Coordinates of C-alpha atoms in Angstrom, one line a residue:
X1 CA 0.0 0.0 0.0
X2 CA 1.5 3.4 -0.9
X3 CA 2.6 5.2 2.2
X4 CA 0.5 8.3 3.1
X5 CA 2.6 11.2 4.5
X6 CA 2.2 11.1 8.1
X7 CA 4.0 11.9 10.8
X8 CA 4.6 9.0 10.1
X9 CA 5.8 6.2 18.5
X10 CA 6.9 4.8 41.8
X11 CA 9.9 3.8 42.8
X12 CA 11.2 7.1 41.7
X13 CA 9.1 9.0 44.1
X14 CA 10.2 7.6 47.4
X15 CA 10.1 10.3 50.1
X16 CA 13.9 10.7 50.0
X17 CA 15.2 12.2 46.8
X18 CA 16.5 9.6 44.3
X19 CA 20.3 9.9 44.0
X20 CA 20.1 9.4 40.3
X21 CA 17.9 12.4 39.8
X22 CA 20.4 15.0 40.9
X23 CA 20.4 16.8 37.6
X24 CA 17.9 19.7 37.2
X25 CA 14.9 19.2 35.0
X26 CA 15.7 19.5 31.2
X27 CA 13.7 20.4 28.1
X28 CA 14.1 17.0 26.5
X29 CA 16.1 13.7 26.3
X30 CA 18.6 12.5 23.7
X31 CA 19.2 8.8 23.3
X32 CA 22.9 9.4 22.9
X33 CA 24.9 12.6 23.4
X34 CA 23.4 16.0 23.8
X35 CA 20.2 17.6 22.5
X36 CA 20.9 19.6 19.3
X37 CA 18.5 22.4 20.3
X38 CA 19.0 24.7 23.3
X39 CA 16.4 25.2 26.1
X40 CA 15.3 28.5 24.7
X41 CA 14.7 27.3 21.1
X42 CA 11.5 28.8 19.6
X43 CA 10.8 26.4 16.7
X44 CA 12.1 23.2 15.1
X45 CA 14.7 23.9 12.4
X46 CA 12.7 22.4 9.5
X47 CA 9.5 24.4 9.9
X48 CA 8.4 27.9 8.7
X49 CA 7.3 29.7 11.9
X50 CA 5.4 32.2 9.8
X51 CA 3.5 29.6 7.8
X52 CA -0.1 30.7 7.3
X53 CA -3.1 28.8 8.8
X54 CA -6.1 27.7 6.8
X55 CA -7.2 25.6 3.9
X56 CA -7.6 21.9 3.5
X57 CA -5.0 19.2 2.7
X58 CA -6.6 16.1 1.1
X59 CA -5.0 12.7 0.5
X60 CA -6.3 9.9 -1.7
X61 CA -5.1 6.7 -0.1
X62 CA -5.7 3.0 -0.6
X63 CA -7.1 0.4 1.9
X64 CA -9.9 0.7 4.4
X65 CA -10.5 1.2 8.1
X66 CA -13.0 0.1 10.8
X67 CA -11.8 1.8 13.9
X68 CA -10.8 5.2 15.4
X69 CA -8.7 3.5 18.2
X70 CA -5.1 3.1 17.0
X71 CA -3.7 1.8 20.3
X72 CA -5.1 -1.7 20.6
X73 CA -4.6 -4.8 18.5
X74 CA -8.2 -5.1 17.2
X75 CA -9.3 -3.3 14.1
X76 CA -7.7 -1.3 11.3
X77 CA -7.4 2.3 12.5
X78 CA -8.1 5.3 10.2
X79 CA -5.1 7.2 8.9
X80 CA -4.3 10.5 10.7
X81 CA -5.4 9.4 14.2
X82 CA -1.9 10.3 15.4
X83 CA -2.9 14.0 15.1
X84 CA -5.6 13.5 17.7
X85 CA -3.4 12.0 20.5
X86 CA -0.3 13.4 22.1
X87 CA 2.6 12.2 24.1
X88 CA 4.6 13.6 27.0
X89 CA 7.6 14.3 24.7
X90 CA 7.8 14.5 20.9
X91 CA 10.5 13.9 18.3
X92 CA 12.7 16.2 16.4
X93 CA 12.9 14.6 13.0
X94 CA 16.2 16.3 12.3
X95 CA 18.1 14.2 15.0
X96 CA 18.5 10.4 15.2
X97 CA 16.5 10.1 18.4
X98 CA 15.9 13.2 20.5
X99 CA 12.7 14.1 22.3
X100 CA 11.6 17.6 23.4
X101 CA 8.8 18.6 25.8
X102 CA 5.2 18.5 24.6
X103 CA 2.6 17.6 27.3
X104 CA 5.5 17.6 29.7
X105 CA 7.5 20.8 29.7
X106 CA 10.3 19.5 31.9
X107 CA 11.8 16.0 32.4
X108 CA 14.3 14.5 34.9
X109 CA 16.3 11.4 34.0
X110 CA 18.3 9.2 36.4
X111 CA 22.0 9.1 35.6
X112 CA 21.7 5.4 34.9
X113 CA 18.3 5.8 33.1
X114 CA 16.6 3.6 35.7
X115 CA 14.0 6.2 36.4
X116 CA 12.3 9.3 34.8
X117 CA 10.1 12.1 36.1
X118 CA 7.9 14.2 33.8
X119 CA 6.5 17.6 34.8
X120 CA 3.2 18.1 32.9
X121 CA 2.7 21.6 31.4
X122 CA 0.0 23.3 33.5
X123 CA -1.5 24.6 30.2
X124 CA -2.1 21.1 28.8
X125 CA -5.7 20.5 28.1
X126 CA -8.0 17.9 26.6
X127 CA -10.0 19.0 23.6
X128 CA -13.1 19.5 25.8
X129 CA -11.1 22.1 27.8
X130 CA -10.5 20.0 30.9
X131 CA -7.0 19.8 32.4
X132 CA -4.7 16.9 31.5
X133 CA -3.1 15.5 34.6
X134 CA -0.8 12.8 36.0
X135 CA -3.9 10.7 36.6
X136 CA -4.5 10.5 32.9
X137 CA -0.9 9.4 32.4
X138 CA -1.1 6.6 34.9
X139 CA -4.4 5.5 33.5
X140 CA -2.8 5.4 30.0
X141 CA 0.0 3.2 31.2
X142 CA -2.3 0.7 32.8
X143 CA -4.7 0.6 29.9
X144 CA -2.0 0.0 27.4
X145 CA -0.2 -2.5 29.5
X146 CA -3.5 -4.5 29.7
X147 CA -5.1 -3.9 26.3
X148 CA -2.5 -2.1 24.1
X149 CA -0.7 -3.4 21.1
X150 CA 1.9 -6.1 21.7
X151 CA 4.9 -3.8 21.3
X152 CA 3.6 -1.4 24.0
X153 CA 2.7 -4.2 26.3
X154 CA 6.3 -5.5 25.9
X155 CA 7.9 -2.1 26.6
X156 CA 5.6 -1.0 29.4
X157 CA 6.0 -4.3 31.3
X158 CA 9.5 -3.0 32.2
X159 CA 7.9 -0.3 34.4
X160 CA 8.2 -1.6 38.0
X161 CA 6.8 1.4 39.7
X162 CA 4.7 4.5 38.8
X163 CA 3.2 7.3 40.9
X164 CA 2.0 10.8 40.8
X165 CA 3.3 12.8 43.8
X166 CA 1.1 15.7 42.6
X167 CA -1.4 16.3 39.8
X168 CA 1.3 17.7 37.5
X169 CA 4.1 15.2 38.1
X170 CA 4.5 11.5 37.2
X171 CA 7.4 9.3 37.9
X172 CA 8.4 5.9 36.6
X173 CA 11.1 3.4 37.6
X174 CA 12.3 0.5 35.4
X175 CA 13.3 -3.1 35.9
X176 CA 16.9 -4.1 35.1
X177 CA 17.6 -6.6 32.3
X178 CA 18.5 -10.2 33.2
X179 CA 22.2 -9.3 33.0
X180 CA 21.7 -6.4 35.4
X181 CA 21.9 -3.6 32.8
X182 CA 19.3 -0.9 32.5
X183 CA 17.4 -0.4 29.3
X184 CA 18.5 3.1 28.4
X185 CA 15.7 3.6 26.0
X186 CA 12.9 3.3 28.5
X187 CA 12.7 7.0 29.5
X188 CA 12.3 8.0 25.9
X189 CA 9.7 5.2 25.3
X190 CA 7.7 6.5 28.2
X191 CA 7.9 10.0 26.8
X192 CA 6.3 8.6 23.6
X193 CA 3.5 6.8 25.3
X194 CA 0.1 8.0 23.9
X195 CA -1.9 9.7 26.6
X196 CA -5.6 9.0 27.0
X197 CA -8.3 10.7 29.1
X198 CA -9.2 8.7 32.2
X199 CA -12.6 10.5 32.4
X200 CA -13.5 9.7 28.8
X201 CA -12.7 6.0 29.2
X202 CA -14.4 5.6 32.6
X203 CA -17.6 4.8 30.8
X204 CA -16.1 2.9 27.8
X205 CA -14.1 -0.3 27.2
X206 CA -10.6 0.6 26.1
X207 CA -10.0 -2.9 24.6
X208 CA -12.8 -2.6 22.0
X209 CA -12.7 -1.0 18.6
X210 CA -14.9 2.1 18.1
X211 CA -16.0 4.5 15.5
X212 CA -16.9 7.1 18.1
X213 CA -14.4 10.0 18.0
X214 CA -12.1 9.6 21.0
X215 CA -11.2 12.6 23.2
X216 CA -7.7 13.7 22.6
X217 CA -5.4 16.6 23.4
X218 CA -3.9 17.0 19.9
X219 CA -4.1 19.7 17.3
X220 CA -6.9 18.0 15.3
X221 CA -10.2 16.3 16.2
X222 CA -12.3 14.0 14.1
X223 CA -15.0 16.0 12.3
X224 CA -16.7 13.3 10.3
X225 CA -16.4 9.6 9.5
X226 CA -17.7 7.4 6.7
X227 CA -16.4 4.0 7.9
X228 CA -13.9 2.4 5.5
X229 CA -14.3 5.2 2.9
X230 CA -13.5 8.7 4.3
X231 CA -12.4 10.5 7.4
X232 CA -12.1 14.2 8.0
X233 CA -10.2 16.0 10.7
X234 CA -10.6 19.7 11.8
X235 CA -8.0 21.8 13.4
X236 CA -8.7 22.6 17.1
X237 CA -8.8 26.4 17.1
X238 CA -8.1 26.8 20.8
X239 CA -5.5 24.0 20.8
X240 CA -3.6 24.3 24.0
X241 CA -0.1 23.6 22.5
X242 CA -0.2 25.9 19.5
X243 CA 2.6 28.1 21.0
X244 CA 4.8 25.3 22.2
X245 CA 8.2 25.5 20.4
X246 CA 7.7 21.9 19.1
X247 CA 4.4 22.9 17.6
X248 CA 5.1 26.3 16.1
X249 CA 4.8 26.4 12.3
X250 CA 3.0 23.0 12.2
X251 CA -0.5 21.7 11.8
X252 CA -1.4 24.7 9.5
X253 CA -4.3 23.3 7.5
X254 CA -7.8 23.8 8.9
X255 CA -8.9 20.4 7.6
X256 CA -7.3 17.1 6.8
X257 CA -9.2 14.8 4.6
X258 CA -8.4 11.1 3.7
X259 CA -10.4 9.5 1.0
X260 CA -10.0 5.7 0.7
X261 CA -9.8 3.8 -2.6
X262 CA -9.6 0.1 -3.1
X263 CA -7.2 0.4 -6.0
X264 CA -4.2 2.7 -6.1
X265 CA -4.5 3.5 -9.8
X266 CA -7.9 4.9 -9.0
X267 CA -6.4 6.9 -6.1
X268 CA -3.8 8.3 -8.5
X269 CA -6.4 9.4 -11.0
X270 CA -8.3 11.1 -8.1
X271 CA -5.2 13.0 -7.2
X272 CA -4.6 14.1 -10.8
X273 CA -8.3 15.2 -11.0
X274 CA -7.7 17.5 -8.1
X275 CA -9.4 15.3 -5.4
X276 CA -6.1 15.1 -3.5
X277 CA -3.4 17.7 -2.8
X278 CA -0.4 15.6 -2.1
X279 CA 0.7 12.1 -2.8
X280 CA 3.7 10.0 -1.8
X281 CA 4.5 7.8 -4.8
X282 CA 5.9 4.4 -3.9
X283 CA 5.4 2.9 -7.4
X284 CA 8.3 3.8 -9.7
X285 CA 6.2 2.8 -12.8
X286 CA 3.5 5.3 -11.8
X287 CA 6.2 7.9 -11.2
X288 CA 7.7 7.4 -14.6
X289 CA 4.6 7.3 -16.6
X290 CA 1.5 7.9 -14.6
X291 CA 1.5 11.6 -13.9
X292 CA 1.5 13.0 -17.4
X293 CA -1.3 15.4 -18.2
X294 CA -2.2 19.1 -18.5
X295 CA -1.8 19.8 -14.8
X296 CA 1.8 18.5 -14.8
X297 CA 2.7 20.1 -18.0
X298 CA 1.5 23.6 -17.0
X299 CA 3.0 23.4 -13.5
X300 CA -0.2 23.0 -11.4
X301 CA 1.2 19.7 -10.2
X302 CA 4.8 19.7 -9.0
X303 CA 6.9 16.5 -8.7
X304 CA 9.9 16.4 -6.4
X305 CA 12.5 13.8 -5.4
X306 CA 13.7 14.7 -1.9
X307 CA 16.7 12.8 -0.5
X308 CA 16.6 11.5 3.1
X309 CA 19.0 9.9 5.4
X310 CA 16.7 7.5 7.3
X311 CA 16.6 3.8 7.1
X312 CA 14.1 2.8 4.4
X313 CA 11.6 0.0 5.2
X314 CA 13.2 -3.5 4.7
X315 CA 10.6 -4.8 2.3
X316 CA 10.5 -8.4 1.2
X317 CA 8.7 -11.6 0.6
X318 CA 8.7 -12.8 4.2
X319 CA 8.8 -16.5 5.1
X320 CA 6.6 -17.8 8.0
X321 CA 9.2 -20.1 9.6
X322 CA 6.5 -21.4 11.8
X323 CA 5.5 -23.5 8.8
X324 CA 7.5 -26.7 8.6
X325 CA 8.0 -26.0 4.9
X326 CA 10.2 -22.9 5.6
X327 CA 11.9 -24.1 8.8
X328 CA 15.1 -25.0 7.1
X329 CA 17.4 -22.0 6.2
X330 CA 18.7 -23.9 3.2
X331 CA 15.2 -23.9 1.7
X332 CA 14.7 -20.2 2.4
X333 CA 18.1 -19.4 0.8
X334 CA 17.3 -21.5 -2.2
X335 CA 14.0 -19.7 -3.0
X336 CA 15.8 -16.4 -2.9
X337 CA 18.2 -17.5 -5.7
X338 CA 15.5 -18.3 -8.3
X339 CA 14.3 -14.9 -9.5
X340 CA 15.9 -12.6 -12.0
X341 CA 15.7 -9.5 -9.8
X342 CA 17.6 -7.4 -12.2
X343 CA 15.0 -7.9 -14.9
X344 CA 12.2 -7.3 -12.3
X345 CA 13.9 -4.0 -11.3
X346 CA 14.2 -2.7 -14.9
X347 CA 10.9 -4.0 -16.2
X348 CA 8.6 -3.3 -13.4
X349 CA 10.3 -0.4 -11.6
X350 CA 12.0 1.5 -14.5
X351 CA 15.4 1.1 -12.7
X352 CA 14.4 3.7 -10.1
X353 CA 14.7 1.4 -7.1
X354 CA 17.7 -0.1 -5.3
X355 CA 17.7 -3.8 -4.4
X356 CA 17.6 -4.1 -0.6
X357 CA 20.5 -5.8 1.0
X358 CA 19.9 -4.9 4.7
X359 CA 17.3 -4.7 7.3
X360 CA 18.3 -1.0 7.6
X361 CA 18.8 0.1 4.0
X362 CA 19.8 3.6 3.0
X363 CA 21.5 4.3 6.4
X364 CA 24.7 4.0 8.3
X365 CA 23.1 1.1 10.2
X366 CA 23.4 -1.3 7.3
X367 CA 26.1 -4.0 7.7
X368 CA 28.8 -3.7 5.0
X369 CA 32.0 -5.5 4.2
X370 CA 33.4 -7.6 7.0
X371 CA 32.5 -7.0 10.7
X372 CA 35.0 -4.8 12.5
X373 CA 35.2 -2.4 15.5
X374 CA 32.1 -2.3 17.6
X375 CA 30.2 -4.7 15.3
X376 CA 32.9 -7.3 15.6
X377 CA 32.9 -6.8 19.4
X378 CA 29.1 -7.4 19.5
X379 CA 29.4 -10.6 17.4
X380 CA 32.4 -12.1 19.1
X381 CA 30.6 -13.8 22.0
X382 CA 28.5 -15.7 19.6
X383 CA 31.2 -16.9 17.2
X384 CA 30.6 -20.6 18.0
X385 CA 26.9 -20.2 17.2
X386 CA 27.3 -18.4 13.9
X387 CA 28.4 -19.6 10.4
X388 CA 32.2 -19.2 10.2
X389 CA 32.0 -17.3 6.9
X390 CA 29.9 -14.6 8.5
X391 CA 33.2 -13.3 9.8
X392 CA 35.2 -13.8 6.6
X393 CA 32.8 -13.3 3.7
X394 CA 30.6 -10.2 3.2
X395 CA 26.9 -10.8 2.7
X396 CA 25.9 -10.4 -1.0
X397 CA 22.6 -11.0 -2.8
X398 CA 22.6 -13.5 -5.7
X399 CA 23.3 -11.8 -9.0
X400 CA 21.9 -13.0 -12.2
X401 CA 20.2 -11.7 -15.3
X402 CA 21.2 -9.6 -18.3
X403 CA 22.0 -6.5 -16.1
X404 CA 24.4 -8.3 -13.8
X405 CA 27.1 -9.1 -16.3
X406 CA 26.6 -12.8 -16.3
X407 CA 23.4 -13.0 -18.3
X408 CA 21.1 -16.0 -18.4
X409 CA 24.0 -18.3 -17.6
X410 CA 24.2 -16.8 -14.1
X411 CA 20.5 -17.3 -13.5
X412 CA 20.8 -21.0 -14.5
X413 CA 23.8 -21.3 -12.2
X414 CA 21.8 -19.8 -9.3
X415 CA 18.9 -22.2 -9.9
X416 CA 21.3 -25.2 -10.0
X417 CA 22.7 -24.1 -6.6
X418 CA 19.1 -23.7 -5.4
X419 CA 18.3 -27.2 -6.4
X420 CA 21.4 -28.4 -4.6
X421 CA 20.4 -26.7 -1.4
X422 CA 16.8 -28.1 -1.7
X423 CA 18.2 -31.6 -2.2
X424 CA 20.3 -31.2 1.0
X425 CA 17.1 -30.2 2.8
X426 CA 15.3 -33.4 1.6
X427 CA 13.6 -32.2 -1.6
X428 CA 14.0 -33.6 -5.1
X429 CA 12.4 -32.9 -8.5
X430 CA 10.4 -35.9 -9.6
X431 CA 8.4 -35.6 -12.9
X432 CA 8.8 -31.9 -12.8
X433 CA 7.5 -31.5 -9.3
X434 CA 9.6 -30.8 -6.2
X435 CA 8.6 -33.4 -3.6
X436 CA 9.9 -34.8 -0.3
X437 CA 10.5 -38.5 0.3
X438 CA 6.9 -39.0 1.2
X439 CA 5.8 -37.6 -2.2
X440 CA 4.4 -34.3 -0.8
X441 CA 4.8 -31.4 -3.2
X442 CA 6.5 -28.2 -2.3
X443 CA 3.5 -25.8 -2.6
X444 CA 2.6 -22.7 -0.7
X445 CA 0.5 -19.5 -0.9
X446 CA 1.7 -15.9 -1.1
X447 CA -0.7 -13.7 0.8
X448 CA -1.2 -10.0 -0.3
X449 CA -3.5 -7.1 0.4
X450 CA -2.7 -4.7 -2.4
X451 CA -3.3 -5.7 -6.0
X452 CA -0.3 -3.5 -7.0
X453 CA 2.0 -6.0 -5.3
X454 CA 0.8 -8.9 -7.5
X455 CA 3.2 -8.1 -10.3
X456 CA 6.3 -8.9 -8.2
X457 CA 4.7 -11.8 -6.4
X458 CA 3.6 -13.4 -9.7
X459 CA 7.1 -13.0 -11.2
X460 CA 8.5 -14.6 -8.0
X461 CA 6.0 -17.5 -8.3
X462 CA 6.9 -18.0 -12.0
X463 CA 10.6 -18.1 -11.2
X464 CA 10.0 -21.0 -8.9
X465 CA 8.4 -23.2 -11.6
X466 CA 11.7 -24.4 -13.0
X467 CA 12.5 -25.7 -9.5
X468 CA 9.2 -27.7 -9.5
X469 CA 7.7 -25.4 -6.8
X470 CA 4.0 -24.4 -7.0
X471 CA 3.4 -20.9 -5.5
X472 CA -0.1 -19.4 -5.5
X473 CA -0.7 -15.7 -5.2
X474 CA -3.8 -14.7 -3.2
X475 CA -4.9 -11.1 -2.7
X476 CA -7.5 -10.4 0.1
X477 CA -9.2 -7.3 1.5
X478 CA -7.3 -5.3 4.1
X479 CA -9.4 -6.4 7.0
X480 CA -8.9 -10.1 6.2
X481 CA -5.2 -9.5 5.5
X482 CA -4.6 -7.8 8.8
X483 CA -6.5 -10.5 10.7
X484 CA -4.5 -13.3 9.1
X485 CA -1.2 -11.5 9.8
X486 CA -2.1 -11.1 13.5
X487 CA -2.8 -14.8 13.7
X488 CA 0.3 -15.6 11.6
X489 CA -2.0 -17.5 9.3
X490 CA 0.0 -17.3 6.1
X491 CA 2.9 -19.1 4.3
X492 CA 4.6 -16.1 2.8
X493 CA 3.6 -12.5 2.6
X494 CA 4.9 -9.2 1.2
X495 CA 5.5 -6.8 4.1
X496 CA 8.3 -4.8 5.6
X497 CA 10.0 -3.8 8.9
X498 CA 10.6 -0.1 9.4
X499 CA 13.2 1.3 11.8
X500 CA 14.4 4.7 12.8
X501 CA 18.0 5.9 13.0
X502 CA 18.0 4.9 16.6
X503 CA 16.6 1.4 16.8
X504 CA 15.8 0.0 20.2
X505 CA 13.2 -2.1 22.0
X506 CA 11.1 -2.5 18.9
X507 CA 13.8 -4.8 17.5
X508 CA 12.7 -7.5 19.9
X509 CA 9.1 -6.9 18.9
X510 CA 10.2 -7.4 15.2
X511 CA 12.6 -10.3 15.6
X512 CA 12.6 -11.6 19.2
X513 CA 11.7 -15.1 20.3
X514 CA 9.0 -14.0 22.7
X515 CA 7.3 -11.9 20.0
X516 CA 7.3 -14.9 17.7
X517 CA 4.6 -16.5 19.8
X518 CA 2.6 -13.4 20.5
X519 CA -0.3 -12.9 18.1
X520 CA -0.3 -9.4 16.6
X521 CA 3.4 -8.9 16.9
X522 CA 5.6 -7.7 14.1
X523 CA 7.8 -10.9 14.2
X524 CA 6.0 -12.1 11.1
X525 CA 8.8 -14.4 10.2
X526 CA 8.6 -16.3 13.5
X527 CA 12.3 -15.8 14.2
X528 CA 13.4 -17.7 17.3
X529 CA 17.2 -17.4 17.6
X530 CA 19.0 -16.7 20.9
X531 CA 21.7 -14.8 19.1
X532 CA 19.2 -12.5 17.6
X533 CA 17.5 -12.1 21.0
X534 CA 20.8 -11.1 22.6
X535 CA 21.9 -8.7 19.9
X536 CA 18.4 -7.1 19.7
X537 CA 18.3 -6.7 23.5
X538 CA 21.8 -5.1 23.6
X539 CA 20.9 -2.3 21.2
X540 CA 18.8 -0.3 23.7
X541 CA 21.6 -0.7 26.3
X542 CA 24.2 1.0 24.1
X543 CA 25.6 4.1 25.9
X544 CA 27.2 5.7 22.8
X545 CA 26.2 6.2 19.2
X546 CA 29.1 4.2 18.0
X547 CA 28.1 1.2 20.1
X548 CA 24.5 1.4 18.9
X549 CA 25.6 1.5 15.3
X550 CA 27.9 -1.5 15.8
X551 CA 25.2 -3.6 17.5
X552 CA 22.6 -2.8 14.9
X553 CA 25.0 -3.8 12.1
X554 CA 25.7 -7.0 14.0
X555 CA 22.0 -7.8 14.2
X556 CA 21.6 -6.9 10.5
X557 CA 24.3 -9.3 9.5
X558 CA 22.8 -12.2 11.5
X559 CA 19.3 -11.6 10.2
X560 CA 20.6 -11.5 6.6
X561 CA 22.3 -14.9 7.1
X562 CA 19.0 -16.3 8.4
X563 CA 17.3 -15.6 5.1
X564 CA 14.0 -14.8 6.7
X565 CA 12.8 -12.9 3.7
X566 CA 13.5 -12.6 0.0
X567 CA 14.6 -8.9 -0.1
X568 CA 12.9 -6.7 -2.6
X569 CA 13.7 -3.0 -3.3
X570 CA 13.8 0.4 -1.7
X571 CA 14.0 4.0 -2.9
X572 CA 16.8 6.3 -1.8
X573 CA 14.6 9.4 -2.2
X574 CA 11.0 10.4 -1.3
X575 CA 9.0 10.9 -4.5
X576 CA 6.2 13.4 -3.8
X577 CA 3.7 15.0 -6.1
X578 CA 1.7 18.0 -4.9
X579 CA -0.6 20.6 -6.3
X580 CA 1.2 23.9 -6.5
X581 CA -1.1 25.5 -4.0
X582 CA 0.5 23.3 -1.3
X583 CA 3.9 24.6 0.0
X584 CA 6.6 23.1 2.1
X585 CA 9.5 24.6 4.1
X586 CA 12.9 25.1 2.4
X587 CA 14.6 22.7 4.9
X588 CA 14.0 18.9 4.7
X589 CA 14.8 17.2 8.0
X590 CA 17.0 14.1 8.4
X591 CA 14.0 11.8 8.2
X592 CA 12.6 13.3 5.1
X593 CA 9.6 15.7 4.4
X594 CA 7.0 16.1 7.2
X595 CA 3.5 17.1 6.0
X596 CA 2.6 18.6 9.3
X597 CA 4.9 21.5 8.5
X598 CA 3.4 22.2 5.1
X599 CA 0.7 24.9 4.4
X600 CA -1.9 25.8 1.8
X601 CA -1.6 29.1 0.0

């Protein structure tokens, strides 16, 4: 699905002062090093503080929705709900991972990161005008620990104590890891916890989906809903945080409208017809040929390619290793050798995408060459449990096809190697069919939700036919797709993992053994590897940026050798089309363009 532009994530209060809280309150937290912005900053560096207010920003998107509650497992939430809810702190998208005060105007962090205290801004208000207090924060923690999404339940389980010494102060303490270390990311994760109104939910069930607008504290509220088809947000005119430095120059449009379409080609035509104001284009074929028309030629539609320095999503055809068919790494590696990805890239994507060779592509976090420095140090304790050539041979993707220099002969060689690996795993071609010793054929289903993904999936399935493998592509509606993903009811699917420049606890949610058995988690591949667990857990404990980068590269290298997906492609730039009446600031932040800072002329 094309990505819409969204923003798009009591032990401390003992009567005696906590020795780790000796530093005075600060205006934010940086994961590593110091904050880039001083305490007296007036606006984020990538906004236009003088941007005018007013107008409407419309997006034509694909998919559907059946809920306005984005913080539970059930349902498919509407896009844009992040503008309704707020957090104690908020990100600067021009730094790897730094948070600045939003609902909380001051924060104190223990020296060892074992505790954090947030001081809530006395001006903070819910959209009905009532004060937002520490009681709401404590309610939000308990509600999301009980009924929230699996990643939040995983993170918030580390809170060992929470209390509100007064209505404007909330304090959290955190459990140590099994090795005695402290998860240094936890103060930041608590700063990013969505805050809900205790009074609003006192007469409602937090665990249930709802199409009733939920009370928030953010700059927008839900104005109207047509379930599955359309949602409209209106700017809160008396928004409490409009003068906060982290909000100046943002949320400028009076209305945000999301119109849903079942087919992305129809959504593109709606944009070109003026029924949308901005579109993030993830399909290179559409970018190359789909925008031509009078509006583009006369300058009413503007197309831009904006570089970014964030990790792009690691997209691929993901194996469900819970299925016995894909439990053997040799099988997974073999299937990745069959396609001619060079031909797919040129024919389907006009050569505009880069083949993904990392779980953190387009960033400094991607493993390259041989492990060294901090990365080698992170891998060393597991040397006896890792393939020896991981330390001596760089990871490379199979190359074959006319664009790789070795032509069809290279593709045939890859498929011979694939058959050799399959034979080692107990599979042989008999009468043109790949079967095991019991005569069971190697056959599986590729589950999709977006018809635009069918082209790649069908090419992949066709590439397996010479190996005697029968792969069937099945596309279902978004609600059924989401339900099957949450139950891990699929053989293979086309999805992605997205990470920031400062990965942390979510890596266990993506790849950890515990998450593999937790329905609704993002460990779609069912990875259960103690080495992956240890490396993923170590990332959040890194005390320097260099250590974090080394540990992420180590995890990347181990995941790549596990062949948990057949990697596809990513774009090194953001391709955005907009009508000329929509304007953006001159500065693009580290993570790429942020629609909340744009304005309508």
